One Martini backbone bead per residue (centre of mass of N, CA, C, O) as a GRO file, in nm:
protein
  429
    1MET     BB    1  -0.340   1.935  -1.051
    2ILE     BB    2  -0.391   1.632  -1.078
    3GLY     BB    3  -0.450   1.505  -1.361
    4ALA     BB    4  -0.609   1.703  -1.576
    5ASN     BB    5  -0.639   1.507  -1.842
    6ALA     BB    6  -0.845   1.320  -1.703
    7VAL     BB    7  -1.026   1.036  -1.904
    8THR     BB    8  -1.318   0.873  -1.847
    9ALA     BB    9  -1.509   0.521  -1.864
   10MET     BB   10  -1.774   0.321  -1.888
   11LEU     BB   11  -1.830   0.033  -1.945
   12ASP     BB   12  -2.055  -0.230  -1.971
   13ASN     BB   13  -1.924  -0.465  -1.754
   14GLY     BB   14  -1.788  -0.219  -1.551
   15LEU     BB   15  -1.549  -0.105  -1.688
   16GLU     BB   16  -1.283   0.144  -1.528
   17VAL     BB   17  -1.160   0.401  -1.722
   18VAL     BB   18  -0.809   0.538  -1.747
   19VAL     BB   19  -0.662   0.856  -1.880
   20ILE     BB   20  -0.312   0.971  -1.936
   21PRO     BB   21  -0.201   1.159  -2.094
   22ASP     BB   22   0.191   1.182  -2.222
   23ARG     BB   23   0.393   1.316  -2.456
   24ARG     BB   24   0.708   1.283  -2.347
   25ALA     BB   25   0.658   0.969  -2.510
   26PRO     BB   26   0.621   0.691  -2.662
   27VAL     BB   27   0.497   0.555  -2.391
   28VAL     BB   28   0.323   0.329  -2.213
   29THR     BB   29   0.081   0.245  -1.925
   30HIS     BB   30   0.007  -0.053  -1.812
   31MET     BB   31  -0.294  -0.114  -1.628
   32ILE     BB   32  -0.478  -0.299  -1.389
   33TRP     BB   33  -0.704  -0.357  -1.159
   34TYR     BB   34  -0.819  -0.536  -0.853
   35LYS     BB   35  -1.081  -0.513  -0.584
   36VAL     BB   36  -0.840  -0.697  -0.436
   37GLY     BB   37  -0.722  -0.824  -0.106
   38ALA     BB   38  -0.594  -0.974   0.204
   39ALA     BB   39  -0.884  -0.842   0.314
   40ASP     BB   40  -1.052  -1.068   0.075
   41GLU     BB   41  -1.010  -1.315   0.259
   42PRO     BB   42  -1.063  -1.606   0.360
   43PRO     BB   43  -1.073  -1.786   0.631
   44GLY     BB   44  -0.759  -1.955   0.603
   45ARG     BB   45  -0.644  -1.768   0.313
   46SER     BB   46  -0.397  -1.677   0.356
   47GLY     BB   47  -0.198  -1.540   0.041
   48ILE     BB   48  -0.374  -1.561  -0.213
   49ALA     BB   49  -0.372  -1.349  -0.346
   50HIS     BB   50  -0.041  -1.333  -0.410
   51PHE     BB   51  -0.072  -1.620  -0.522
   52LEU     BB   52  -0.240  -1.547  -0.802
   53GLU     BB   53  -0.074  -1.372  -0.874
   54HIS     BB   54   0.132  -1.523  -0.965
   55LEU     BB   55  -0.045  -1.752  -1.125
   56MET     BB   56  -0.099  -1.514  -1.379
   57PHE     BB   57   0.173  -1.637  -1.509
   58LYS     BB   58   0.091  -1.948  -1.598
   59GLY     BB   59  -0.147  -1.883  -1.798
   60THR     BB   60  -0.365  -1.981  -2.075
   61THR     BB   61  -0.572  -2.108  -2.350
   62ASN     BB   62  -0.429  -1.893  -2.564
   63HIS     BB   63  -0.216  -1.879  -2.338
   64PRO     BB   64   0.064  -2.075  -2.312
   65GLY     BB   65   0.243  -2.009  -2.029
   66ASN     BB   66   0.506  -1.726  -2.087
   67GLU     BB   67   0.390  -1.588  -2.331
   68PHE     BB   68   0.331  -1.272  -2.225
   69SER     BB   69   0.615  -1.217  -2.129
   70THR     BB   70   0.779  -1.302  -2.365
   71LYS     BB   71   0.687  -1.090  -2.512
   72VAL     BB   72   0.730  -0.842  -2.401
   73ALA     BB   73   1.010  -0.834  -2.409
   74GLU     BB   74   1.046  -0.863  -2.752
   75ILE     BB   75   0.937  -0.559  -2.713
   76GLY     BB   76   1.072  -0.394  -2.461
   77GLY     BB   77   0.938  -0.445  -2.221
   78GLN     BB   78   0.735  -0.408  -1.877
   79GLU     BB   79   0.708  -0.619  -1.587
   80ASN     BB   80   0.447  -0.610  -1.328
   81ALA     BB   81   0.330  -0.760  -0.973
   82PHE     BB   82   0.120  -0.609  -0.668
   83THR     BB   83   0.015  -0.642  -0.367
   84SER     BB   84  -0.216  -0.583  -0.132
   85ALA     BB   85  -0.489  -0.558   0.111
   86ASP     BB   86  -0.683  -0.401  -0.140
   87TYR     BB   87  -0.495  -0.451  -0.402
   88THR     BB   88  -0.451  -0.538  -0.733
   89ALA     BB   89  -0.170  -0.564  -0.989
   90TYR     BB   90  -0.079  -0.499  -1.360
   91PHE     BB   91   0.204  -0.434  -1.564
   92GLN     BB   92   0.300  -0.240  -1.863
   93ARG     BB   93   0.581  -0.148  -2.064
   94VAL     BB   94   0.524   0.035  -2.373
   95ALA     BB   95   0.514   0.076  -2.649
   96LYS     BB   96   0.236   0.254  -2.808
   97GLU     BB   97   0.169   0.022  -3.058
   98HIS     BB   98   0.139  -0.208  -2.793
   99LEU     BB   99  -0.169  -0.174  -2.665
  100GLY     BB  100  -0.342  -0.341  -2.764
  101LEU     BB  101  -0.180  -0.638  -2.695
  102MET     BB  102  -0.223  -0.575  -2.393
  103MET     BB  103  -0.496  -0.594  -2.380
  104ALA     BB  104  -0.562  -0.868  -2.472
  105PHE     BB  105  -0.393  -1.033  -2.286
  106GLU     BB  106  -0.505  -0.916  -2.009
  107ALA     BB  107  -0.832  -1.024  -2.095
  108ASP     BB  108  -0.779  -1.288  -2.163
  109ARG     BB  109  -0.614  -1.270  -1.835
  110MET     BB  110  -0.947  -1.246  -1.696
  111GLU     BB  111  -1.091  -1.562  -1.800
  112ASN     BB  112  -0.852  -1.797  -1.898
  113LEU     BB  113  -0.726  -1.939  -1.672
  114ILE     BB  114  -0.495  -2.206  -1.585
  115LEU     BB  115  -0.519  -2.428  -1.325
  116THR     BB  116  -0.265  -2.659  -1.180
  117GLU     BB  117  -0.152  -2.853  -0.948
  118GLU     BB  118   0.189  -2.877  -1.152
  119VAL     BB  119   0.145  -2.511  -1.122
  120VAL     BB  120   0.132  -2.476  -0.822
  121ALA     BB  121   0.355  -2.603  -0.619
  122PRO     BB  122   0.565  -2.489  -0.692
  123GLU     BB  123   0.476  -2.181  -0.643
  124ARG     BB  124   0.400  -2.266  -0.333
  125GLN     BB  125   0.720  -2.214  -0.265
  126VAL     BB  126   0.806  -1.983  -0.392
  127VAL     BB  127   0.655  -1.815  -0.164
  128LEU     BB  128   0.760  -1.990   0.094
  129GLU     BB  129   1.033  -1.853   0.005
  130GLU     BB  130   0.978  -1.558   0.027
  131ARG     BB  131   0.921  -1.558   0.293
  132ALA     BB  132   1.177  -1.638   0.448
  133GLN     BB  133   1.333  -1.407   0.343
  134ARG     BB  134   1.140  -1.159   0.429
  135VAL     BB  135   1.051  -1.238   0.759
  136ASP     BB  136   1.154  -1.522   0.920
  137ASN     BB  137   1.501  -1.394   0.849
  138ASP     BB  138   1.366  -1.107   0.968
  139PRO     BB  139   1.307  -0.935   1.288
  140GLY     BB  140   1.151  -0.670   1.163
  141ALA     BB  141   0.948  -0.835   1.023
  142ARG     BB  142   0.865  -0.975   1.254
  143LEU     BB  143   0.762  -0.735   1.415
  144GLY     BB  144   0.587  -0.633   1.242
  145GLU     BB  145   0.326  -0.859   1.237
  146THR     BB  146   0.281  -0.830   1.533
  147MET     BB  147   0.178  -0.567   1.520
  148ASP     BB  148  -0.006  -0.548   1.360
  149ALA     BB  149  -0.192  -0.794   1.503
  150MET     BB  150  -0.198  -0.586   1.775
  151LEU     BB  151  -0.357  -0.327   1.612
  152TYR     BB  152  -0.507  -0.595   1.465
  153VAL     BB  153  -0.790  -0.764   1.610
  154ASN     BB  154  -1.046  -0.718   1.422
  155HIS     BB  155  -0.876  -0.739   1.138
  156PRO     BB  156  -0.743  -0.778   0.807
  157TYR     BB  157  -0.468  -0.631   0.842
  158GLY     BB  158  -0.353  -0.845   1.062
  159THR     BB  159  -0.276  -0.955   0.782
  160PRO     BB  160  -0.037  -1.062   0.590
  161VAL     BB  161  -0.006  -1.052   0.266
  162ILE     BB  162   0.155  -1.343   0.205
  163GLY     BB  163   0.082  -1.468   0.487
  164TRP     BB  164   0.082  -1.788   0.694
  165GLU     BB  165   0.224  -2.020   0.632
  166ASP     BB  166   0.010  -2.267   0.743
  167GLU     BB  167  -0.227  -2.149   0.482
  168ILE     BB  168  -0.033  -2.167   0.225
  169LYS     BB  169   0.019  -2.475   0.217
  170ALA     BB  170  -0.327  -2.524   0.147
  171LEU     BB  171  -0.284  -2.399  -0.119
  172SER     BB  172  -0.478  -2.453  -0.458
  173ALA     BB  173  -0.616  -2.448  -0.708
  174LYS     BB  174  -0.883  -2.425  -0.648
  175SER     BB  175  -0.886  -2.152  -0.440
  176ALA     BB  176  -0.772  -1.977  -0.689
  177ILE     BB  177  -0.988  -1.982  -0.864
  178GLU     BB  178  -1.236  -1.939  -0.679
  179TYR     BB  179  -1.126  -1.643  -0.647
  180TYR     BB  180  -1.109  -1.547  -0.928
  181ASP     BB  181  -1.407  -1.595  -0.992
  182ARG     BB  182  -1.491  -1.382  -0.774
  183TYR     BB  183  -1.272  -1.095  -0.851
  184TYR     BB  184  -1.196  -1.159  -1.150
  185THR     BB  185  -1.410  -0.864  -1.317
  186PRO     BB  186  -1.446  -0.630  -1.460
  187ASN     BB  187  -1.657  -0.523  -1.207
  188ASN     BB  188  -1.345  -0.550  -1.045
  189ALA     BB  189  -1.235  -0.300  -1.242
  190VAL     BB  190  -0.940  -0.105  -1.324
  191LEU     BB  191  -0.761   0.115  -1.599
  192VAL     BB  192  -0.508   0.216  -1.638
  193VAL     BB  193  -0.360   0.465  -1.910
  194ALA     BB  194  -0.032   0.625  -1.959
  195GLY     BB  195   0.062   0.849  -2.221
  196ASP     BB  196   0.095   0.831  -2.582
  197VAL     BB  197  -0.186   0.918  -2.633
  198GLU     BB  198  -0.555   0.882  -2.720
  199PRO     BB  199  -0.825   0.845  -2.525
  200ASP     BB  200  -1.068   0.735  -2.734
  201ALA     BB  201  -0.891   0.508  -2.853
  202VAL     BB  202  -0.830   0.357  -2.650
  203ILE     BB  203  -1.114   0.277  -2.557
  204ALA     BB  204  -1.197   0.148  -2.811
  205LEU     BB  205  -0.997  -0.068  -2.767
  206ALA     BB  206  -1.112  -0.179  -2.486
  207LYS     BB  207  -1.374  -0.252  -2.634
  208GLU     BB  208  -1.250  -0.416  -2.764
  209THR     BB  209  -1.082  -0.658  -2.528
  210TYR     BB  210  -1.244  -0.560  -2.216
  211GLY     BB  211  -1.571  -0.555  -2.356
  212LYS     BB  212  -1.575  -0.906  -2.414
  213VAL     BB  213  -1.594  -0.968  -2.136
  214ALA     BB  214  -1.775  -1.118  -1.872
  215ARG     BB  215  -1.978  -1.116  -1.640
  216ARG     BB  216  -1.916  -1.348  -1.370
  217ALA     BB  217  -1.913  -1.187  -1.062
  218GLU     BB  218  -2.043  -0.996  -0.786
  219PRO     BB  219  -1.864  -0.845  -0.586
  220PRO     BB  220  -1.882  -0.812  -0.268
  221GLN     BB  221  -1.875  -0.573  -0.002
  222ARG     BB  222  -1.652  -0.389   0.158
  223ILE     BB  223  -1.705  -0.545   0.489
  224ARG     BB  224  -1.549  -0.501   0.779
  225PRO     BB  225  -1.428  -0.530   1.044
  226ALA     BB  226  -1.404  -0.369   1.330
  227GLU     BB  227  -1.245  -0.173   1.581
  228PRO     BB  228  -1.193  -0.176   1.859
  229VAL     BB  229  -1.190  -0.041   2.219
  230LEU     BB  230  -0.873  -0.022   2.365
  231TYR     BB  231  -0.736  -0.068   2.673
  232GLY     BB  232  -0.400  -0.030   2.704
  233ALA     BB  233  -0.129  -0.132   2.645
  234ARG     BB  234   0.121  -0.214   2.395
  235ILE     BB  235   0.377  -0.497   2.374
  236VAL     BB  236   0.635  -0.552   2.210
  237ARG     BB  237   0.938  -0.804   2.211
  238LEU     BB  238   1.244  -0.887   2.015
  239ALA     BB  239   1.489  -1.095   2.040
  240ASP     BB  240   1.812  -1.100   1.842
  241GLU     BB  241   2.134  -1.193   1.698
  242GLN     BB  242   2.128  -1.011   1.444
  243VAL     BB  243   2.085  -0.768   1.609
  244ARG     BB  244   2.265  -0.438   1.602
  245GLN     BB  245   2.037  -0.252   1.641
  246PRO     BB  246   1.833  -0.072   1.815
  247SER     BB  247   1.446  -0.037   1.771
  248ILE     BB  248   1.143   0.123   1.753
  249ARG     BB  249   0.795   0.166   1.772
  250GLU     BB  250   0.506   0.344   1.683
  251ALA     BB  251   0.151   0.291   1.682
  252TRP     BB  252  -0.191   0.430   1.517
  253LEU     BB  253  -0.470   0.473   1.480
  254VAL     BB  254  -0.617   0.604   1.151
  255PRO     BB  255  -0.749   0.769   0.890
  256SER     BB  256  -0.800   0.780   0.579
  257TYR     BB  257  -0.925   0.911   0.291
  258ALA     BB  258  -1.180   0.687   0.284
  259ASN     BB  259  -1.264   0.795   0.653
  260ALA     BB  260  -1.253   1.075   0.676
  261GLU     BB  261  -1.296   1.336   0.753
  262PRO     BB  262  -1.304   1.651   0.616
  263GLY     BB  263  -0.935   1.740   0.629
  264GLU     BB  264  -0.815   1.545   0.815
  265ALA     BB  265  -0.614   1.366   0.657
  266GLU     BB  266  -0.438   1.639   0.544
  267ALA     BB  267  -0.404   1.682   0.795
  268ILE     BB  268  -0.159   1.439   0.866
  269ASP     BB  269   0.026   1.427   0.650
  270LEU     BB  270   0.140   1.727   0.764
  271LEU     BB  271   0.202   1.525   1.035
  272ALA     BB  272   0.420   1.393   0.944
  273ASP     BB  273   0.603   1.594   0.834
  274ILE     BB  274   0.640   1.769   1.071
  275LEU     BB  275   0.751   1.503   1.279
  276GLY     BB  276   0.927   1.327   1.033
  277SER     BB  277   1.052   1.429   0.773
  278GLY     BB  278   1.320   1.436   0.811
  279ALA     BB  279   1.568   1.709   0.938
  280THR     BB  280   1.351   1.863   1.036
  281SER     BB  281   1.183   1.729   1.177
  282ARG     BB  282   1.065   1.736   1.520
  283MET     BB  283   1.230   1.450   1.592
  284TYR     BB  284   1.506   1.498   1.471
  285ARG     BB  285   1.601   1.750   1.618
  286LYS     BB  286   1.526   1.655   1.919
  287LEU     BB  287   1.685   1.397   1.915
  288VAL     BB  288   1.916   1.409   1.703
  289VAL     BB  289   2.050   1.679   1.762
  290GLU     BB  290   1.997   1.801   2.051
  291ASP     BB  291   1.968   1.549   2.274
  292LYS     BB  292   2.101   1.254   2.177
  293LEU     BB  293   1.885   0.971   2.125
  294ALA     BB  294   1.963   0.956   1.869
  295THR     BB  295   2.084   0.855   1.534
  296SER     BB  296   1.726   0.819   1.423
  297ALA     BB  297   1.410   0.989   1.317
  298GLY     BB  298   1.035   0.963   1.269
  299GLY     BB  299   0.764   0.923   1.024
  300TRP     BB  300   0.450   0.811   0.923
  301TYR     BB  301   0.184   0.789   0.633
  302GLN     BB  302  -0.081   0.544   0.553
  303SER     BB  303  -0.322   0.708   0.302
  304SER     BB  304  -0.427   0.400   0.237
  305GLY     BB  305  -0.754   0.298   0.235
  306ILE     BB  306  -1.062   0.110   0.337
  307ASP     BB  307  -0.956   0.216   0.624
  308GLN     BB  308  -0.817   0.215   0.864
  309THR     BB  309  -0.487   0.330   0.953
  310ARG     BB  310  -0.128   0.405   0.990
  311PHE     BB  311   0.055   0.543   1.243
  312MET     BB  312   0.400   0.593   1.266
  313VAL     BB  313   0.701   0.579   1.484
  314TYR     BB  314   1.092   0.629   1.498
  315GLY     BB  315   1.379   0.479   1.631
  316VAL     BB  316   1.757   0.502   1.711
  317PRO     BB  317   1.955   0.498   1.959
  318HIS     BB  318   2.168   0.606   2.131
  319ASP     BB  319   2.466   0.562   2.324
  320GLY     BB  320   2.351   0.485   2.650
  321VAL     BB  321   2.021   0.461   2.537
  322THR     BB  322   1.719   0.369   2.603
  323LEU     BB  323   1.412   0.326   2.456
  324GLU     BB  324   1.249   0.419   2.669
  325ASP     BB  325   1.394   0.673   2.664
  326LEU     BB  326   1.295   0.716   2.362
  327ARG     BB  327   1.018   0.706   2.364
  328ASP     BB  328   0.977   0.960   2.552
  329GLY     BB  329   1.043   1.154   2.386
  330MET     BB  330   0.855   1.096   2.097
  331ARG     BB  331   0.624   1.185   2.297
  332ALA     BB  332   0.694   1.469   2.340
  333VAL     BB  333   0.676   1.573   2.089
  334ILE     BB  334   0.378   1.486   2.022
  335ALA     BB  335   0.295   1.691   2.304
  336ASP     BB  336   0.378   1.973   2.208
  337ILE     BB  337   0.196   1.925   1.926
  338ALA     BB  338  -0.094   1.914   2.103
  339GLU     BB  339  -0.020   2.170   2.314
  340ASN     BB  340   0.100   2.390   2.075
  341GLY     BB  341   0.179   2.312   1.809
  342VAL     BB  342   0.232   2.471   1.495
  343THR     BB  343   0.397   2.668   1.257
  344THR     BB  344   0.367   2.827   0.979
  345GLU     BB  345   0.651   2.729   0.883
  346GLU     BB  346   0.606   2.425   0.871
  347LEU     BB  347   0.366   2.445   0.703
  348ASP     BB  348   0.423   2.567   0.457
  349ARG     BB  349   0.711   2.338   0.467
  350ALA     BB  350   0.545   2.113   0.398
  351LYS     BB  351   0.312   2.168   0.186
  352ARG     BB  352   0.556   2.226  -0.041
  353LYS     BB  353   0.680   1.937  -0.032
  354VAL     BB  354   0.413   1.732  -0.096
  355LEU     BB  355   0.388   1.918  -0.350
  356ALA     BB  356   0.637   1.864  -0.400
  357SER     BB  357   0.593   1.544  -0.473
  358ALA     BB  358   0.328   1.542  -0.670
  359ILE     BB  359   0.451   1.649  -0.908
  360TYR     BB  360   0.691   1.500  -0.981
  361SER     BB  361   0.548   1.214  -1.019
  362GLN     BB  362   0.429   1.311  -1.321
  363ASP     BB  363   0.725   1.267  -1.435
  364SER     BB  364   0.574   0.943  -1.421
  365GLN     BB  365   0.379   0.757  -1.510
  366SER     BB  366   0.371   0.511  -1.272
  367SER     BB  367   0.292   0.688  -1.117
  368LEU     BB  368   0.029   0.823  -1.208
  369ALA     BB  369  -0.098   0.579  -1.215
  370ARG     BB  370  -0.035   0.477  -0.867
  371ILE     BB  371  -0.241   0.673  -0.787
  372PHE     BB  372  -0.457   0.655  -0.883
  373GLY     BB  373  -0.522   0.344  -0.880
  374THR     BB  374  -0.527   0.330  -0.530
  375SER     BB  375  -0.810   0.490  -0.516
  376LEU     BB  376  -0.969   0.337  -0.703
  377THR     BB  377  -0.875   0.109  -0.458
  378THR     BB  378  -0.984   0.289  -0.174
  379GLY     BB  379  -1.273   0.475  -0.247
  380ASN     BB  380  -1.200   0.661  -0.463
  381THR     BB  381  -1.141   0.993  -0.698
  382VAL     BB  382  -1.036   1.120  -0.916
  383ALA     BB  383  -1.127   1.406  -0.810
  384ASP     BB  384  -1.006   1.378  -0.604
  385VAL     BB  385  -0.703   1.354  -0.691
  386GLN     BB  386  -0.730   1.651  -0.850
  387GLN     BB  387  -0.780   1.828  -0.553
  388TRP     BB  388  -0.585   1.741  -0.293
  389PRO     BB  389  -0.364   2.025  -0.332
  390GLU     BB  390  -0.627   2.197  -0.183
  391ARG     BB  391  -0.661   2.100   0.003
  392ILE     BB  392  -0.401   2.106   0.135
  393GLN     BB  393  -0.389   2.433   0.163
  394GLN     BB  394  -0.643   2.451   0.362
  395VAL     BB  395  -0.465   2.395   0.595
  396THR     BB  396  -0.452   2.398   0.943
  397ALA     BB  397  -0.275   2.431   1.235
  398GLU     BB  398  -0.559   2.382   1.382
  399GLN     BB  399  -0.552   2.045   1.262
  400VAL     BB  400  -0.325   1.921   1.316
  401GLN     BB  401  -0.359   1.992   1.641
  402ALA     BB  402  -0.577   1.792   1.629
  403ALA     BB  403  -0.486   1.539   1.530
  404ALA     BB  404  -0.237   1.522   1.757
  405LYS     BB  405  -0.463   1.462   1.996
  406LYS     BB  406  -0.695   1.273   1.883
  407TYR     BB  407  -0.457   1.003   1.799
  408LEU     BB  408  -0.148   1.074   1.944
  409THR     BB  409  -0.208   1.070   2.295
  410GLY     BB  410  -0.327   0.790   2.365
  411ASP     BB  411  -0.342   0.432   2.504
  412ASP     BB  412  -0.394   0.288   2.227
  413SER     BB  413  -0.119   0.142   2.112
  414VAL     BB  414   0.201   0.036   1.987
  415THR     BB  415   0.509  -0.102   2.111
  416ALA     BB  416   0.779  -0.179   1.963
  417TYR     BB  417   1.112  -0.421   2.030
  418LEU     BB  418   1.411  -0.404   1.879
  419THR     BB  419   1.704  -0.649   1.953
  420GLY     BB  420   1.930  -0.856   2.065
  421LYS     BB  421   2.049  -0.941   2.309
  422PRO     BB  422   1.982  -0.985   2.550
  423ALA     BB  423   1.977  -0.756   2.857
  424LYS     BB  424   2.029  -0.604   3.182
  425ASP     BB  425   1.906  -0.296   3.134
  426GLY     BB  426   1.600  -0.149   2.950
  427ASN     BB  427   1.670  -0.358   2.676
  428LYS     BB  428   1.502  -0.584   2.778
  429SER     BB  429   1.326  -0.868   2.681
   0.00000   0.00000   0.00000
């Protein structure tokens, strides 16, 4: 069981609290998760979730400027934040005696953020430069954005978390505060504390700090537009002189743990491991070792998400192999599983591997806190997390085969080709 000793509580203002005792070292990981991400942004304001993440470090009425960050550094702690399509989180890792201080600072930041255009304008430029570095100057990242937009034609998962450039430029202090006031309220947040603590003491500290923050909004239900059924293959090609090694990716929409039928997400998880995880996977053995079609090949499943998520396979062709030939080889491996299933040995190995990974993750306070935070902000419960190993053990070979046949054999995928300068062969873009 994952986090078997986790203790939960609900404060009067709606803040959910999860405490995971871990007494191996006198430190604590303190995380506050907001149930809002890039997929919750209003139309025309892409990037506001990530932008606000940056702005949350700009000071409050009680702690102006970078006083919070300065204090974390003074006590030898670590801090950071991150934004996804479904959540935004802030965390500190400090000696356990400083937990109350971190809670006080973070609770203050939940309700007293101050933003002016003088503060916002430079940070907007920082985000634009971040986008330029991570996306605009990286052909693979640009292709990934286009691929997502083609996979999610009606759902906001198709919008990049960092935002579209023109819309980032239009973000303002006013739009950031409006977003903050609507979503950064205790009844839309989850506090996760992992470390050398007593649950009752943590809950008492939470009541003394976060418990004083008033509910100032009732965030709307997170109901997003569904993806329509589309017919015909969708293909995108990008050629760029920066590319030295061509590659191919193919993606399908699949259910997440939040919206899958019982046992289905677990089967997809194991399918991803059998099909594309490491040197023992079907794709690596067939395409790299046996047929010499690729120098690398694999696949993965993005399991967390409120709505439908992605299953992706990828490959880098061997010299003299076209991307089309490699695509055919990748599809043949998938078709074999869909038609003939997986072996008992493959399934048992995959179960051991994914369960071992879960066990090892509990060696890290921050990893364990992230597992619970991610799950609780994407439609799952503490019990779902704790019982996941048992559900993985119950998956059958027939379920894995059924998942491959149901989700990976249709004509509704998006295929992306990345090449260097246009050539005359089958890799031409």
